[in-house]
Amino acid sequence: MDNYLQLKDVSLSYHTKEKEVLALDNITFSVKKNEYLSIVGPSGCGKTTILSLIAGLLKPSGGEVLLENKPIDKNTTIGYMFQRDHLFEWRTIYKNVILGLELNGKSKDKESIERVDDLLKKYGLYDFKNSYPYQLSGGMRQRAALIRTLALQPKILLLDEPFSALDYQTKLSVCDDVHQIITNEKQTVIAVTHDISEAISMSDRIVVLTNRPSKVKYIQDIKLQDIKTPLKRRESTIFPKYFDLIWKELSNEKKEEVK
Amino acid sequence: MKKKRKLNNYSLEHKKYLKKIKVDKTTTLIAQILIFCAIIGLWELLTATKVLDPFFLSSPSRIFVTLVDTFKNGNLLYHIGITLYETIVGFILATALGTFIAILLWWSNKLRNILDPYIVVLNALPKIALGPVIIIWVGAGTPAIITMCILICIVITTLSMLSSFLSCDKDKIALMKSMGANKFQILFKLILPNSFGEFVSVLKINVGMSWVGTIMGEYLVSKAGLGYLIVYGGQVFKLDLVMSSTVVLCFLACLMYILVGILERKVKRH
Ligand SMILES: Nc1ncnc2c1ncn2[C@@H]1O[C@H](COP(=O)(O)OP(=O)(O)OP(=O)(O)O)[C@@H](O)[C@H]1O
Ligand SMILES: [Mg+2]
């Protein structure tokens, strides 16, 4: 399962009235099953665009995106999480979490409902099932949003800077929570982030992108899997080395941009 | 009981603060009542002593007598009934129709772009100018008044609802799509509930606007209703009748506004 998800020479242009913007230029990389892969890159380089492509919200201008060797289409279940949790304020936590099931006509499906109840219990939200989002803390909201995406048993989970709206303390503990959930549930993840430390502590591999039009600049394997939690990984002796490597690659890009 | 215990837990400073708020509120209310009484009293005094001519200004006591008289001979309730009917039907139709059009315009970008200039013109047009056309098209009677009422409310309803629909967070829509939602589901599970707050403000605006529409309609064509009473009273120089009808109108409009407010609070709790 080395090539669970593959991007092959993917390019994408945005068309506006004024001009054509080439956002992605021949992006190629692949993701293994159960891997946590992070994408870092200068702002505006096209990270969100890559996720939108994988989610099937955009069609590539060139190249192809394959999941288990099949092109992604509307019926592929993909979990997508955004910067903000986007829980619907008018729905209870439970109703929020089963939103995906409802949209797919599975809200009466016993097996799915049991799974959701299970997830809520396991991750400490069952007592809040009838609360409204505003009654929950930032961390709990993020967990609820994660369970909402997991309810559909997605083939792959896409995270677009999911922790960046949280304050630093919360972020560290939510990272631990989310990492634990993702490992337990054996999810394959592609995460976009601006935070190098977060990327190193969470990932198995990190892809660094160039400025727009973005290409893959560099891929770094992270060998910290022996250490269980992201928080502990931050204390490891090789952590700063990884940080330096990726920092260099990124800051080179930033300099290029100034030129 | 519960409240009292809570209050005892507050610090002295907070209690003082709460007290100050309460005192402020009471003094404001007292001032408001005093102003009301002063106006009524002065009005009555000046007209009773003939400093001002009650023929032109009417007077609180004469308004009261007129109200009691018209109420007794059954006319008042009849006219109120007519106007209420027209206003409520206009209000409901305009809100429903306006929201429905907004949904259509949200649904189709193409339709929205095509209709854009027409909506701008319709919005800018003083609707009263269409009065004669309406009379010719739907006849001089209740339908014309309701049409006028709808015309006044509908454009603002459509525009407010549409802009609220369109301002929905793009990420929320992407989230729905990533979970496989179709356009109907996006509309009913996201766009509409998300715009509920805007809908309530539109209701509040329409309460006021539908009264404007109905009274304007009645000025133009009617043979009954409060607007008719006002016009008729003016034509035959019965200022008492004009003033009485206006007072009733104020009262009804406030009542309807309060009802919508109660509805809002009821629904918000859920
Ligand atoms: N709908 C669109 N139409 C036109 N151009 C777009 C559109 N969406 C994105 N772009 C452009 O494409 C480029 C890549 O956008 P994208 O959002 O993928 O970047 P990003 O790496 O996620 O940025 P950020 O770090 O700010 O999140 C940007 O320069 C952006 O201006
Ligand atoms: Mg982005």
PDB file of N, CA, C and O in Angstrom, chain A residues 124-192:
ATOM      1  N   GLY A 124     -14.983  11.524  24.761  1.00  0.00           N
ATOM      2  CA  GLY A 124     -15.450  12.424  25.817  1.00  0.00           C
ATOM      3  C   GLY A 124     -16.454  13.481  25.402  1.00  0.00           C
ATOM      4  O   GLY A 124     -16.484  14.574  25.950  1.00  0.00           O
ATOM      5  N   LEU A 125     -17.312  13.166  24.403  1.00  0.00           N
ATOM      6  CA  LEU A 125     -18.311  14.162  24.006  1.00  0.00           C
ATOM      7  C   LEU A 125     -19.740  13.657  24.220  1.00  0.00           C
ATOM      8  O   LEU A 125     -20.695  14.379  23.972  1.00  0.00           O
ATOM      9  N   TYR A 126     -19.849  12.418  24.695  1.00  0.00           N
ATOM     10  CA  TYR A 126     -21.180  11.827  24.769  1.00  0.00           C
ATOM     11  C   TYR A 126     -22.093  12.605  25.706  1.00  0.00           C
ATOM     12  O   TYR A 126     -23.275  12.786  25.427  1.00  0.00           O
ATOM     13  N   ASP A 127     -21.525  13.130  26.791  1.00  0.00           N
ATOM     14  CA  ASP A 127     -22.343  13.890  27.740  1.00  0.00           C
ATOM     15  C   ASP A 127     -22.777  15.233  27.174  1.00  0.00           C
ATOM     16  O   ASP A 127     -23.653  15.894  27.720  1.00  0.00           O
ATOM     17  N   PHE A 128     -22.132  15.639  26.086  1.00  0.00           N
ATOM     18  CA  PHE A 128     -22.451  16.945  25.507  1.00  0.00           C
ATOM     19  C   PHE A 128     -23.261  16.810  24.236  1.00  0.00           C
ATOM     20  O   PHE A 128     -23.436  17.757  23.488  1.00  0.00           O
ATOM     21  N   LYS A 129     -23.752  15.631  23.987  1.00  0.00           N
ATOM     22  CA  LYS A 129     -24.435  15.319  22.751  1.00  0.00           C
ATOM     23  C   LYS A 129     -25.609  16.260  22.484  1.00  0.00           C
ATOM     24  O   LYS A 129     -25.834  16.663  21.354  1.00  0.00           O
ATOM     25  N   ASN A 130     -26.290  16.663  23.543  1.00  0.00           N
ATOM     26  CA  ASN A 130     -27.436  17.552  23.334  1.00  0.00           C
ATOM     27  C   ASN A 130     -27.115  19.018  23.580  1.00  0.00           C
ATOM     28  O   ASN A 130     -28.000  19.856  23.620  1.00  0.00           O
ATOM     29  N   SER A 131     -25.825  19.330  23.773  1.00  0.00           N
ATOM     30  CA  SER A 131     -25.440  20.737  23.933  1.00  0.00           C
ATOM     31  C   SER A 131     -25.305  21.380  22.567  1.00  0.00           C
ATOM     32  O   SER A 131     -25.200  20.699  21.555  1.00  0.00           O
ATOM     33  N   TYR A 132     -25.301  22.705  22.570  1.00  0.00           N
ATOM     34  CA  TYR A 132     -25.060  23.435  21.333  1.00  0.00           C
ATOM     35  C   TYR A 132     -23.586  23.839  21.267  1.00  0.00           C
ATOM     36  O   TYR A 132     -22.935  23.975  22.306  1.00  0.00           O
ATOM     37  N   PRO A 133     -23.064  24.024  20.048  1.00  0.00           N
ATOM     38  CA  PRO A 133     -21.624  24.284  19.903  1.00  0.00           C
ATOM     39  C   PRO A 133     -21.105  25.406  20.811  1.00  0.00           C
ATOM     40  O   PRO A 133     -20.020  25.292  21.357  1.00  0.00           O
ATOM     41  N   TYR A 134     -21.893  26.486  20.995  1.00  0.00           N
ATOM     42  CA  TYR A 134     -21.372  27.615  21.770  1.00  0.00           C
ATOM     43  C   TYR A 134     -21.118  27.238  23.230  1.00  0.00           C
ATOM     44  O   TYR A 134     -20.418  27.954  23.936  1.00  0.00           O
ATOM     45  N   GLN A 135     -21.677  26.101  23.654  1.00  0.00           N
ATOM     46  CA  GLN A 135     -21.475  25.701  25.043  1.00  0.00           C
ATOM     47  C   GLN A 135     -20.172  24.912  25.241  1.00  0.00           C
ATOM     48  O   GLN A 135     -19.837  24.543  26.357  1.00  0.00           O
ATOM     49  N   LEU A 136     -19.453  24.632  24.130  1.00  0.00           N
ATOM     50  CA  LEU A 136     -18.248  23.810  24.223  1.00  0.00           C
ATOM     51  C   LEU A 136     -16.973  24.642  24.100  1.00  0.00           C
ATOM     52  O   LEU A 136     -16.981  25.707  23.492  1.00  0.00           O
ATOM     53  N   SER A 137     -15.883  24.134  24.667  1.00  0.00           N
ATOM     54  CA  SER A 137     -14.598  24.817  24.546  1.00  0.00           C
ATOM     55  C   SER A 137     -14.034  24.594  23.143  1.00  0.00           C
ATOM     56  O   SER A 137     -14.488  23.715  22.413  1.00  0.00           O
ATOM     57  N   GLY A 138     -13.031  25.411  22.787  1.00  0.00           N
ATOM     58  CA  GLY A 138     -12.437  25.311  21.453  1.00  0.00           C
ATOM     59  C   GLY A 138     -11.936  23.910  21.142  1.00  0.00           C
ATOM     60  O   GLY A 138     -12.140  23.394  20.047  1.00  0.00           O
ATOM     61  N   GLY A 139     -11.295  23.291  22.114  1.00  0.00           N
ATOM     62  CA  GLY A 139     -10.764  21.949  21.905  1.00  0.00           C
ATOM     63  C   GLY A 139     -11.857  20.922  21.668  1.00  0.00           C
ATOM     64  O   GLY A 139     -11.758  20.077  20.782  1.00  0.00           O
ATOM     65  N   MET A 140     -12.924  21.038  22.466  1.00  0.00           N
ATOM     66  CA  MET A 140     -14.029  20.089  22.312  1.00  0.00           C
ATOM     67  C   MET A 140     -14.719  20.278  20.965  1.00  0.00           C
ATOM     68  O   MET A 140     -15.108  19.302  20.316  1.00  0.00           O
ATOM     69  N   ARG A 141     -14.840  21.517  20.566  1.00  0.00           N
ATOM     70  CA  ARG A 141     -15.464  21.785  19.258  1.00  0.00           C
ATOM     71  C   ARG A 141     -14.667  21.125  18.147  1.00  0.00           C
ATOM     72  O   ARG A 141     -15.227  20.536  17.227  1.00  0.00           O
ATOM     73  N   GLN A 142     -13.334  21.258  18.238  1.00  0.00           N
ATOM     74  CA  GLN A 142     -12.488  20.687  17.193  1.00  0.00           C
ATOM     75  C   GLN A 142     -12.634  19.158  17.163  1.00  0.00           C
ATOM     76  O   GLN A 142     -12.663  18.546  16.106  1.00  0.00           O
ATOM     77  N   ARG A 143     -12.757  18.565  18.360  1.00  0.00           N
ATOM     78  CA  ARG A 143     -12.946  17.117  18.428  1.00  0.00           C
ATOM     79  C   ARG A 143     -14.291  16.738  17.794  1.00  0.00           C
ATOM     80  O   ARG A 143     -14.388  15.759  17.063  1.00  0.00           O
ATOM     81  N   ALA A 144     -15.315  17.535  18.088  1.00  0.00           N
ATOM     82  CA  ALA A 144     -16.637  17.263  17.498  1.00  0.00           C
ATOM     83  C   ALA A 144     -16.552  17.323  15.976  1.00  0.00           C
ATOM     84  O   ALA A 144     -17.104  16.475  15.271  1.00  0.00           O
ATOM     85  N   ALA A 145     -15.832  18.326  15.478  1.00  0.00           N
ATOM     86  CA  ALA A 145     -15.694  18.462  14.029  1.00  0.00           C
ATOM     87  C   ALA A 145     -14.977  17.247  13.444  1.00  0.00           C
ATOM     88  O   ALA A 145     -15.316  16.771  12.355  1.00  0.00           O
ATOM     89  N   LEU A 146     -14.000  16.754  14.184  1.00  0.00           N
ATOM     90  CA  LEU A 146     -13.261  15.581  13.705  1.00  0.00           C
ATOM     91  C   LEU A 146     -14.171  14.353  13.661  1.00  0.00           C
ATOM     92  O   LEU A 146     -14.181  13.597  12.687  1.00  0.00           O
ATOM     93  N   ILE A 147     -14.975  14.183  14.717  1.00  0.00           N
ATOM     94  CA  ILE A 147     -15.890  13.037  14.746  1.00  0.00           C
ATOM     95  C   ILE A 147     -16.909  13.153  13.614  1.00  0.00           C
ATOM     96  O   ILE A 147     -17.282  12.161  12.996  1.00  0.00           O
ATOM     97  N   ARG A 148     -17.336  14.382  13.333  1.00  0.00           N
ATOM     98  CA  ARG A 148     -18.262  14.582  12.213  1.00  0.00           C
ATOM     99  C   ARG A 148     -17.673  14.029  10.914  1.00  0.00           C
ATOM    100  O   ARG A 148     -18.377  13.389  10.133  1.00  0.00           O
ATOM    101  N   THR A 149     -16.370  14.283  10.680  1.00  0.00           N
ATOM    102  CA  THR A 149     -15.769  13.778   9.439  1.00  0.00           C
ATOM    103  C   THR A 149     -15.542  12.274   9.512  1.00  0.00           C
ATOM    104  O   THR A 149     -15.704  11.579   8.520  1.00  0.00           O
ATOM    105  N   LEU A 150     -15.203  11.777  10.714  1.00  0.00           N
ATOM    106  CA  LEU A 150     -14.934  10.342  10.837  1.00  0.00           C
ATOM    107  C   LEU A 150     -16.204   9.505  10.707  1.00  0.00           C
ATOM    108  O   LEU A 150     -16.144   8.333  10.339  1.00  0.00           O
ATOM    109  N   ALA A 151     -17.363  10.121  11.019  1.00  0.00           N
ATOM    110  CA  ALA A 151     -18.627   9.388  10.992  1.00  0.00           C
ATOM    111  C   ALA A 151     -18.873   8.740   9.638  1.00  0.00           C
ATOM    112  O   ALA A 151     -19.499   7.693   9.543  1.00  0.00           O
ATOM    113  N   LEU A 152     -18.350   9.387   8.575  1.00  0.00           N
ATOM    114  CA  LEU A 152     -18.588   8.863   7.227  1.00  0.00           C
ATOM    115  C   LEU A 152     -17.546   7.821   6.813  1.00  0.00           C
ATOM    116  O   LEU A 152     -17.555   7.342   5.698  1.00  0.00           O
ATOM    117  N   GLN A 153     -16.639   7.498   7.730  1.00  0.00           N
ATOM    118  CA  GLN A 153     -15.544   6.579   7.436  1.00  0.00           C
ATOM    119  C   GLN A 153     -14.816   6.945   6.148  1.00  0.00           C
ATOM    120  O   GLN A 153     -14.810   6.178   5.175  1.00  0.00           O
ATOM    121  N   PRO A 154     -14.211   8.135   6.161  1.00  0.00           N
ATOM    122  CA  PRO A 154     -13.563   8.610   4.935  1.00  0.00           C
ATOM    123  C   PRO A 154     -12.337   7.767   4.591  1.00  0.00           C
ATOM    124  O   PRO A 154     -11.688   7.210   5.465  1.00  0.00           O
ATOM    125  N   LYS A 155     -12.061   7.703   3.302  1.00  0.00           N
ATOM    126  CA  LYS A 155     -10.888   6.975   2.832  1.00  0.00           C
ATOM    127  C   LYS A 155      -9.637   7.759   3.159  1.00  0.00           C
ATOM    128  O   LYS A 155      -8.552   7.207   3.288  1.00  0.00           O
ATOM    129  N   ILE A 156      -9.793   9.062   3.217  1.00  0.00           N
ATOM    130  CA  ILE A 156      -8.646   9.908   3.519  1.00  0.00           C
ATOM    131  C   ILE A 156      -9.155  11.170   4.209  1.00  0.00           C
ATOM    132  O   ILE A 156     -10.274  11.629   3.959  1.00  0.00           O
ATOM    133  N   LEU A 157      -8.330  11.705   5.091  1.00  0.00           N
ATOM    134  CA  LEU A 157      -8.734  12.863   5.884  1.00  0.00           C
ATOM    135  C   LEU A 157      -7.872  14.053   5.493  1.00  0.00           C
ATOM    136  O   LEU A 157      -6.647  13.955   5.499  1.00  0.00           O
ATOM    137  N   LEU A 158      -8.504  15.156   5.123  1.00  0.00           N
ATOM    138  CA  LEU A 158      -7.766  16.347   4.728  1.00  0.00           C
ATOM    139  C   LEU A 158      -7.922  17.415   5.797  1.00  0.00           C
ATOM    140  O   LEU A 158      -9.042  17.732   6.197  1.00  0.00           O
ATOM    141  N   LEU A 159      -6.814  17.940   6.288  1.00  0.00           N
ATOM    142  CA  LEU A 159      -6.887  18.957   7.332  1.00  0.00           C
ATOM    143  C   LEU A 159      -6.239  20.237   6.823  1.00  0.00           C
ATOM    144  O   LEU A 159      -5.071  20.248   6.472  1.00  0.00           O
ATOM    145  N   ASP A 160      -7.010  21.311   6.755  1.00  0.00           N
ATOM    146  CA  ASP A 160      -6.459  22.587   6.276  1.00  0.00           C
ATOM    147  C   ASP A 160      -6.235  23.526   7.455  1.00  0.00           C
ATOM    148  O   ASP A 160      -7.159  24.188   7.907  1.00  0.00           O
ATOM    149  N   GLU A 161      -5.023  23.561   7.943  1.00  0.00           N
ATOM    150  CA  GLU A 161      -4.653  24.377   9.108  1.00  0.00           C
ATOM    151  C   GLU A 161      -5.686  24.246  10.225  1.00  0.00           C
ATOM    152  O   GLU A 161      -6.202  25.244  10.708  1.00  0.00           O
ATOM    153  N   PRO A 162      -5.966  23.017  10.650  1.00  0.00           N
ATOM    154  CA  PRO A 162      -7.101  22.837  11.563  1.00  0.00           C
ATOM    155  C   PRO A 162      -6.848  23.355  12.969  1.00  0.00           C
ATOM    156  O   PRO A 162      -7.780  23.477  13.744  1.00  0.00           O
ATOM    157  N   PHE A 163      -5.603  23.664  13.298  1.00  0.00           N
ATOM    158  CA  PHE A 163      -5.324  24.091  14.670  1.00  0.00           C
ATOM    159  C   PHE A 163      -4.976  25.561  14.760  1.00  0.00           C
ATOM    160  O   PHE A 163      -4.715  26.086  15.833  1.00  0.00           O
ATOM    161  N   SER A 164      -4.958  26.250  13.619  1.00  0.00           N
ATOM    162  CA  SER A 164      -4.398  27.598  13.627  1.00  0.00           C
ATOM    163  C   SER A 164      -5.317  28.621  14.286  1.00  0.00           C
ATOM    164  O   SER A 164      -4.884  29.705  14.645  1.00  0.00           O
ATOM    165  N   ALA A 165      -6.603  28.255  14.468  1.00  0.00           N
ATOM    166  CA  ALA A 165      -7.494  29.220  15.117  1.00  0.00           C
ATOM    167  C   ALA A 165      -7.465  29.072  16.638  1.00  0.00           C
ATOM    168  O   ALA A 165      -8.118  29.824  17.350  1.00  0.00           O
ATOM    169  N   LEU A 166      -6.687  28.083  17.133  1.00  0.00           N
ATOM    170  CA  LEU A 166      -6.667  27.844  18.582  1.00  0.00           C
ATOM    171  C   LEU A 166      -5.481  28.564  19.224  1.00  0.00           C
ATOM    172  O   LEU A 166      -4.456  28.771  18.586  1.00  0.00           O
ATOM    173  N   ASP A 167      -5.615  28.911  20.510  1.00  0.00           N
ATOM    174  CA  ASP A 167      -4.468  29.513  21.187  1.00  0.00           C
ATOM    175  C   ASP A 167      -3.428  28.428  21.478  1.00  0.00           C
ATOM    176  O   ASP A 167      -3.721  27.239  21.421  1.00  0.00           O
ATOM    177  N   TYR A 168      -2.204  28.849  21.799  1.00  0.00           N
ATOM    178  CA  TYR A 168      -1.079  27.918  21.822  1.00  0.00           C
ATOM    179  C   TYR A 168      -1.296  26.734  22.760  1.00  0.00           C
ATOM    180  O   TYR A 168      -1.072  25.588  22.394  1.00  0.00           O
ATOM    181  N   GLN A 169      -1.735  27.018  23.980  1.00  0.00           N
ATOM    182  CA  GLN A 169      -1.943  25.947  24.971  1.00  0.00           C
ATOM    183  C   GLN A 169      -2.952  24.925  24.458  1.00  0.00           C
ATOM    184  O   GLN A 169      -2.707  23.726  24.463  1.00  0.00           O
ATOM    185  N   THR A 170      -4.108  25.434  24.016  1.00  0.00           N
ATOM    186  CA  THR A 170      -5.165  24.566  23.512  1.00  0.00           C
ATOM    187  C   THR A 170      -4.644  23.743  22.346  1.00  0.00           C
ATOM    188  O   THR A 170      -4.888  22.546  22.251  1.00  0.00           O
ATOM    189  N   LYS A 171      -3.898  24.415  21.476  1.00  0.00           N
ATOM    190  CA  LYS A 171      -3.399  23.767  20.283  1.00  0.00           C
ATOM    191  C   LYS A 171      -2.569  22.532  20.633  1.00  0.00           C
ATOM    192  O   LYS A 171      -2.759  21.462  20.061  1.00  0.00           O
ATOM    193  N   LEU A 172      -1.659  22.674  21.618  1.00  0.00           N
ATOM    194  CA  LEU A 172      -0.814  21.544  21.993  1.00  0.00           C
ATOM    195  C   LEU A 172      -1.661  20.360  22.451  1.00  0.00           C
ATOM    196  O   LEU A 172      -1.424  19.221  22.046  1.00  0.00           O
ATOM    197  N   SER A 173      -2.690  20.638  23.274  1.00  0.00           N
ATOM    198  CA  SER A 173      -3.457  19.501  23.778  1.00  0.00           C
ATOM    199  C   SER A 173      -4.396  18.954  22.705  1.00  0.00           C
ATOM    200  O   SER A 173      -4.610  17.742  22.626  1.00  0.00           O
ATOM    201  N   VAL A 174      -4.941  19.856  21.845  1.00  0.00           N
ATOM    202  CA  VAL A 174      -5.803  19.361  20.767  1.00  0.00           C
ATOM    203  C   VAL A 174      -4.996  18.512  19.792  1.00  0.00           C
ATOM    204  O   VAL A 174      -5.462  17.479  19.304  1.00  0.00           O
ATOM    205  N   CYS A 175      -3.747  18.908  19.534  1.00  0.00           N
ATOM    206  CA  CYS A 175      -2.882  18.106  18.661  1.00  0.00           C
ATOM    207  C   CYS A 175      -2.743  16.689  19.212  1.00  0.00           C
ATOM    208  O   CYS A 175      -2.861  15.705  18.475  1.00  0.00           O
ATOM    209  N   ASP A 176      -2.512  16.588  20.505  1.00  0.00           N
ATOM    210  CA  ASP A 176      -2.404  15.274  21.139  1.00  0.00           C
ATOM    211  C   ASP A 176      -3.689  14.479  20.962  1.00  0.00           C
ATOM    212  O   ASP A 176      -3.663  13.318  20.546  1.00  0.00           O
ATOM    213  N   ASP A 177      -4.825  15.137  21.277  1.00  0.00           N
ATOM    214  CA  ASP A 177      -6.134  14.483  21.128  1.00  0.00           C
ATOM    215  C   ASP A 177      -6.328  13.963  19.716  1.00  0.00           C
ATOM    216  O   ASP A 177      -6.637  12.793  19.500  1.00  0.00           O
ATOM    217  N   VAL A 178      -6.155  14.882  18.774  1.00  0.00           N
ATOM    218  CA  VAL A 178      -6.431  14.546  17.377  1.00  0.00           C
ATOM    219  C   VAL A 178      -5.501  13.438  16.901  1.00  0.00           C
ATOM    220  O   VAL A 178      -5.922  12.500  16.218  1.00  0.00           O
ATOM    221  N   HIS A 179      -4.238  13.540  17.294  1.00  0.00           N
ATOM    222  CA  HIS A 179      -3.276  12.509  16.900  1.00  0.00           C
ATOM    223  C   HIS A 179      -3.710  11.149  17.417  1.00  0.00           C
ATOM    224  O   HIS A 179      -3.674  10.147  16.691  1.00  0.00           O
ATOM    225  N   GLN A 180      -4.156  11.131  18.663  1.00  0.00           N
ATOM    226  CA  GLN A 180      -4.597   9.872  19.263  1.00  0.00           C
ATOM    227  C   GLN A 180      -5.805   9.309  18.506  1.00  0.00           C
ATOM    228  O   GLN A 180      -5.842   8.130  18.148  1.00  0.00           O
ATOM    229  N   ILE A 181      -6.771  10.168  18.247  1.00  0.00           N
ATOM    230  CA  ILE A 181      -7.972   9.721  17.526  1.00  0.00           C
ATOM    231  C   ILE A 181      -7.606   9.168  16.159  1.00  0.00           C
ATOM    232  O   ILE A 181      -8.034   8.087  15.764  1.00  0.00           O
ATOM    233  N   ILE A 182      -6.757   9.921  15.446  1.00  0.00           N
ATOM    234  CA  ILE A 182      -6.401   9.518  14.083  1.00  0.00           C
ATOM    235  C   ILE A 182      -5.659   8.183  14.078  1.00  0.00           C
ATOM    236  O   ILE A 182      -5.914   7.324  13.224  1.00  0.00           O
ATOM    237  N   THR A 183      -4.759   8.001  15.054  1.00  0.00           N
ATOM    238  CA  THR A 183      -4.027   6.734  15.115  1.00  0.00           C
ATOM    239  C   THR A 183      -4.984   5.590  15.466  1.00  0.00           C
ATOM    240  O   THR A 183      -4.956   4.537  14.821  1.00  0.00           O
ATOM    241  N   ASN A 184      -5.830   5.815  16.481  1.00  0.00           N
ATOM    242  CA  ASN A 184      -6.807   4.780  16.868  1.00  0.00           C
ATOM    243  C   ASN A 184      -7.664   4.357  15.700  1.00  0.00           C
ATOM    244  O   ASN A 184      -7.950   3.181  15.515  1.00  0.00           O
ATOM    245  N   GLU A 185      -8.141   5.361  14.958  1.00  0.00           N
ATOM    246  CA  GLU A 185      -9.106   5.071  13.900  1.00  0.00           C
ATOM    247  C   GLU A 185      -8.414   4.711  12.599  1.00  0.00           C
ATOM    248  O   GLU A 185      -9.062   4.565  11.569  1.00  0.00           O
ATOM    249  N   LYS A 186      -7.091   4.632  12.617  1.00  0.00           N
ATOM    250  CA  LYS A 186      -6.305   4.210  11.443  1.00  0.00           C
ATOM    251  C   LYS A 186      -6.628   5.039  10.208  1.00  0.00           C
ATOM    252  O   LYS A 186      -6.958   4.505   9.148  1.00  0.00           O
ATOM    253  N   GLN A 187      -6.542   6.359  10.377  1.00  0.00           N
ATOM    254  CA  GLN A 187      -6.836   7.231   9.245  1.00  0.00           C
ATOM    255  C   GLN A 187      -5.570   7.586   8.471  1.00  0.00           C
ATOM    256  O   GLN A 187      -4.486   7.646   9.049  1.00  0.00           O
ATOM    257  N   THR A 188      -5.783   7.809   7.164  1.00  0.00           N
ATOM    258  CA  THR A 188      -4.718   8.366   6.346  1.00  0.00           C
ATOM    259  C   THR A 188      -4.975   9.864   6.266  1.00  0.00           C
ATOM    260  O   THR A 188      -6.093  10.275   5.982  1.00  0.00           O
ATOM    261  N   VAL A 189      -3.938  10.668   6.536  1.00  0.00           N
ATOM    262  CA  VAL A 189      -4.167  12.101   6.672  1.00  0.00           C
ATOM    263  C   VAL A 189      -3.231  12.914   5.789  1.00  0.00           C
ATOM    264  O   VAL A 189      -2.048  12.602   5.664  1.00  0.00           O
ATOM    265  N   ILE A 190      -3.783  13.949   5.167  1.00  0.00           N
ATOM    266  CA  ILE A 190      -2.947  14.975   4.554  1.00  0.00           C
ATOM    267  C   ILE A 190      -3.294  16.279   5.245  1.00  0.00           C
ATOM    268  O   ILE A 190      -4.449  16.704   5.236  1.00  0.00           O
ATOM    269  N   ALA A 191      -2.296  16.900   5.876  1.00  0.00           N
ATOM    270  CA  ALA A 191      -2.561  18.116   6.630  1.00  0.00           C
ATOM    271  C   ALA A 191      -1.737  19.262   6.076  1.00  0.00           C
ATOM    272  O   ALA A 191      -0.586  19.088   5.692  1.00  0.00           O
ATOM    273  N   VAL A 192      -2.364  20.426   6.001  1.00  0.00           N
ATOM    274  CA  VAL A 192      -1.668  21.639   5.579  1.00  0.00           C
ATOM    275  C   VAL A 192      -1.415  22.469   6.825  1.00  0.00           C
ATOM    276  O   VAL A 192      -2.285  22.576   7.680  1.00  0.00           O
TER     277      VAL A 192
END
